Amino acid sequence: MKKLLSAVLAAALAVSAATTALAAGAVQLSDVQSGAWYYEEVNDMVAAGYISGYEDGSFRPENEVSVAEFVTMTARCEGLETGEEYGHWAGVQMRNAYDSGWLTEEDAAWTEFNTPVTRELASKILCAALGLEQGDAASLSFTDAAGINPDYAS
């Protein structure tokens, strides 16, 4: 399950797609063409119920993924209850992310649900969802490791 979650969320980030409130199943996404490099992956994720597209039937593959959308995809992959909407369409999912330890009080306080998810926050959420320990940024072999926010690297 953890490999599946990692693959699904990696594909979702790579596509930089968005998802909202359509029911999964036989959803036909108007802007996901059969020749697109992400066509099969998107359709597999729709069929699995991890993503669904926008209310107008589009997927908007050029959009950035918002914090709310990323948390929602992660929650669906982990099988967390999504519950009924309140306040924001992803309010329940954001609360579940906080309750599950994916987001801290600080994250929840400054995070705007509709802003694009940063790679740092996405990594933090994935590490928490997968039960992985966060490492020391200094031990990373990335050339830009020094630029990682220490709040995410500790």
Coordinates of C-alpha atoms in Angstrom, one line a residue:
M1 CA 0.0 0.0 0.0
K2 CA 2.8 2.4 0.8
K3 CA 4.4 1.8 -2.6
L4 CA 1.1 2.4 -4.3
L5 CA 0.6 5.6 -2.2
S6 CA 4.1 6.8 -3.2
A7 CA 3.6 6.1 -6.9
V8 CA 0.1 7.7 -7.0
L9 CA 1.3 10.9 -5.2
A10 CA 4.5 11.1 -7.2
A11 CA 2.5 10.9 -10.4
A12 CA 0.1 13.5 -9.0
L13 CA 2.9 15.9 -8.3
A14 CA 4.6 15.3 -11.6
V15 CA 1.4 16.1 -13.5
S16 CA 0.8 19.1 -11.3
A17 CA -2.9 18.4 -11.5
A18 CA -5.8 19.4 -9.4
T19 CA -8.8 17.6 -8.0
T20 CA -12.0 18.6 -6.3
A21 CA -15.4 17.1 -5.6
L22 CA -16.6 14.9 -8.5
A23 CA -17.4 11.3 -7.6
A24 CA -14.9 8.8 -8.8
G25 CA -15.8 6.1 -11.2
A26 CA -16.7 6.6 -14.9
V27 CA -15.5 10.2 -14.8
Q28 CA -14.5 11.4 -18.3
L29 CA -12.0 14.3 -17.9
S30 CA -12.5 16.6 -20.8
D31 CA -8.9 17.8 -21.0
V32 CA -7.0 14.5 -20.5
Q33 CA -6.4 13.3 -24.1
S34 CA -5.4 9.8 -25.0
G35 CA -2.0 11.0 -26.4
A36 CA -1.0 12.8 -23.2
W37 CA 2.0 11.2 -21.4
Y38 CA 0.0 11.1 -18.2
Y39 CA -3.2 9.7 -19.7
E40 CA -3.0 6.2 -18.3
E41 CA -1.8 7.3 -14.8
V42 CA -4.6 9.9 -14.5
N43 CA -7.3 7.4 -15.6
D44 CA -5.9 4.8 -13.2
M45 CA -6.1 7.3 -10.3
V46 CA -9.6 8.3 -11.3
A47 CA -10.7 4.6 -11.4
A48 CA -9.1 4.0 -8.0
G49 CA -11.0 7.0 -6.5
Y50 CA -7.8 9.0 -5.6
I51 CA -8.6 11.9 -8.0
S52 CA -11.8 13.1 -9.7
G53 CA -11.3 16.4 -11.5
Y54 CA -13.2 19.6 -11.2
E55 CA -17.0 20.0 -11.2
D56 CA -17.0 21.1 -14.8
G57 CA -15.4 17.7 -15.9
S58 CA -11.9 19.1 -16.5
F59 CA -8.7 18.0 -14.9
R60 CA -6.5 21.1 -15.6
P61 CA -3.2 19.3 -15.9
E62 CA -1.3 22.6 -16.2
N63 CA -2.5 23.8 -12.8
E64 CA -0.5 23.6 -9.7
V65 CA -1.7 21.3 -6.9
S66 CA -3.1 23.2 -3.9
V67 CA -2.5 22.2 -0.3
A68 CA -6.1 21.1 0.0
E69 CA -5.9 19.0 -3.2
F70 CA -2.7 17.3 -2.1
V71 CA -4.0 16.5 1.3
T72 CA -7.2 15.2 -0.2
M73 CA -5.3 12.9 -2.6
T74 CA -3.1 11.6 0.3
A75 CA -6.2 11.0 2.5
R76 CA -7.9 9.1 -0.3
C77 CA -4.8 7.0 -0.9
E78 CA -4.6 6.2 2.8
G79 CA -8.3 5.4 3.0
L80 CA -9.1 8.2 5.5
E81 CA -12.7 9.2 5.9
T82 CA -13.4 12.3 3.9
G83 CA -16.7 13.1 5.6
E84 CA -19.1 15.9 4.8
E85 CA -18.0 19.3 3.7
Y86 CA -17.9 22.2 6.1
G87 CA -16.4 25.7 5.6
H88 CA -14.0 24.7 2.9
W89 CA -14.6 21.8 0.5
A90 CA -11.4 20.1 2.0
G91 CA -12.0 21.2 5.6
V92 CA -12.6 17.6 6.8
Q93 CA -9.5 16.3 5.0
M94 CA -7.4 19.1 6.4
R95 CA -8.7 18.3 9.9
N96 CA -7.9 14.6 9.3
A97 CA -4.4 15.6 8.2
Y98 CA -3.9 17.6 11.4
D99 CA -5.4 14.8 13.5
S100 CA -3.2 12.2 11.8
G101 CA 0.0 14.2 12.4
W102 CA 0.6 15.1 8.8
L103 CA 0.2 18.8 9.6
T104 CA 1.3 20.6 12.8
E105 CA -0.5 23.4 14.4
E106 CA 2.0 25.8 12.8
D107 CA 1.4 24.2 9.4
A108 CA -2.4 24.6 9.8
A109 CA -2.1 28.1 11.1
W110 CA -0.2 29.5 8.1
T111 CA -1.3 27.2 5.4
E112 CA -3.8 28.6 3.0
F113 CA -5.8 25.6 1.7
N114 CA -6.0 26.9 -1.9
T115 CA -2.3 28.0 -2.3
P116 CA 0.0 25.7 -4.3
V117 CA 1.6 23.0 -2.1
T118 CA 5.3 23.4 -1.8
R119 CA 7.6 20.5 -2.4
E120 CA 8.7 20.9 1.3
L121 CA 5.2 20.6 2.6
A122 CA 4.3 17.8 0.2
S123 CA 7.4 15.9 1.3
K124 CA 6.5 16.5 5.0
I125 CA 2.9 15.2 4.5
L126 CA 4.1 12.2 2.6
C127 CA 6.7 11.3 5.2
A128 CA 4.1 11.6 7.9
A129 CA 1.5 9.6 5.9
L130 CA 4.0 6.8 5.2
G131 CA 5.3 6.8 8.7
L132 CA 8.8 7.8 7.7
E133 CA 11.2 9.7 9.9
Q134 CA 12.4 13.1 8.7
G135 CA 16.1 13.3 8.2
D136 CA 18.7 16.0 8.7
A137 CA 18.9 18.2 5.6
A138 CA 22.7 18.4 6.0
S139 CA 22.9 14.7 5.3
L140 CA 21.1 15.0 2.0
S141 CA 23.1 14.7 -1.2
F142 CA 21.0 17.3 -3.1
T143 CA 23.1 20.3 -4.3
D144 CA 20.4 22.6 -2.9
A145 CA 19.9 20.8 0.4
A146 CA 21.1 24.0 2.3
G147 CA 18.0 25.8 0.9
I148 CA 15.6 23.4 2.6
N149 CA 13.5 25.1 5.3
P150 CA 14.9 23.7 8.6
D151 CA 11.4 23.4 9.9
Y152 CA 10.8 20.7 7.4
A153 CA 14.2 19.1 7.6
S154 CA 14.3 18.4 11.3

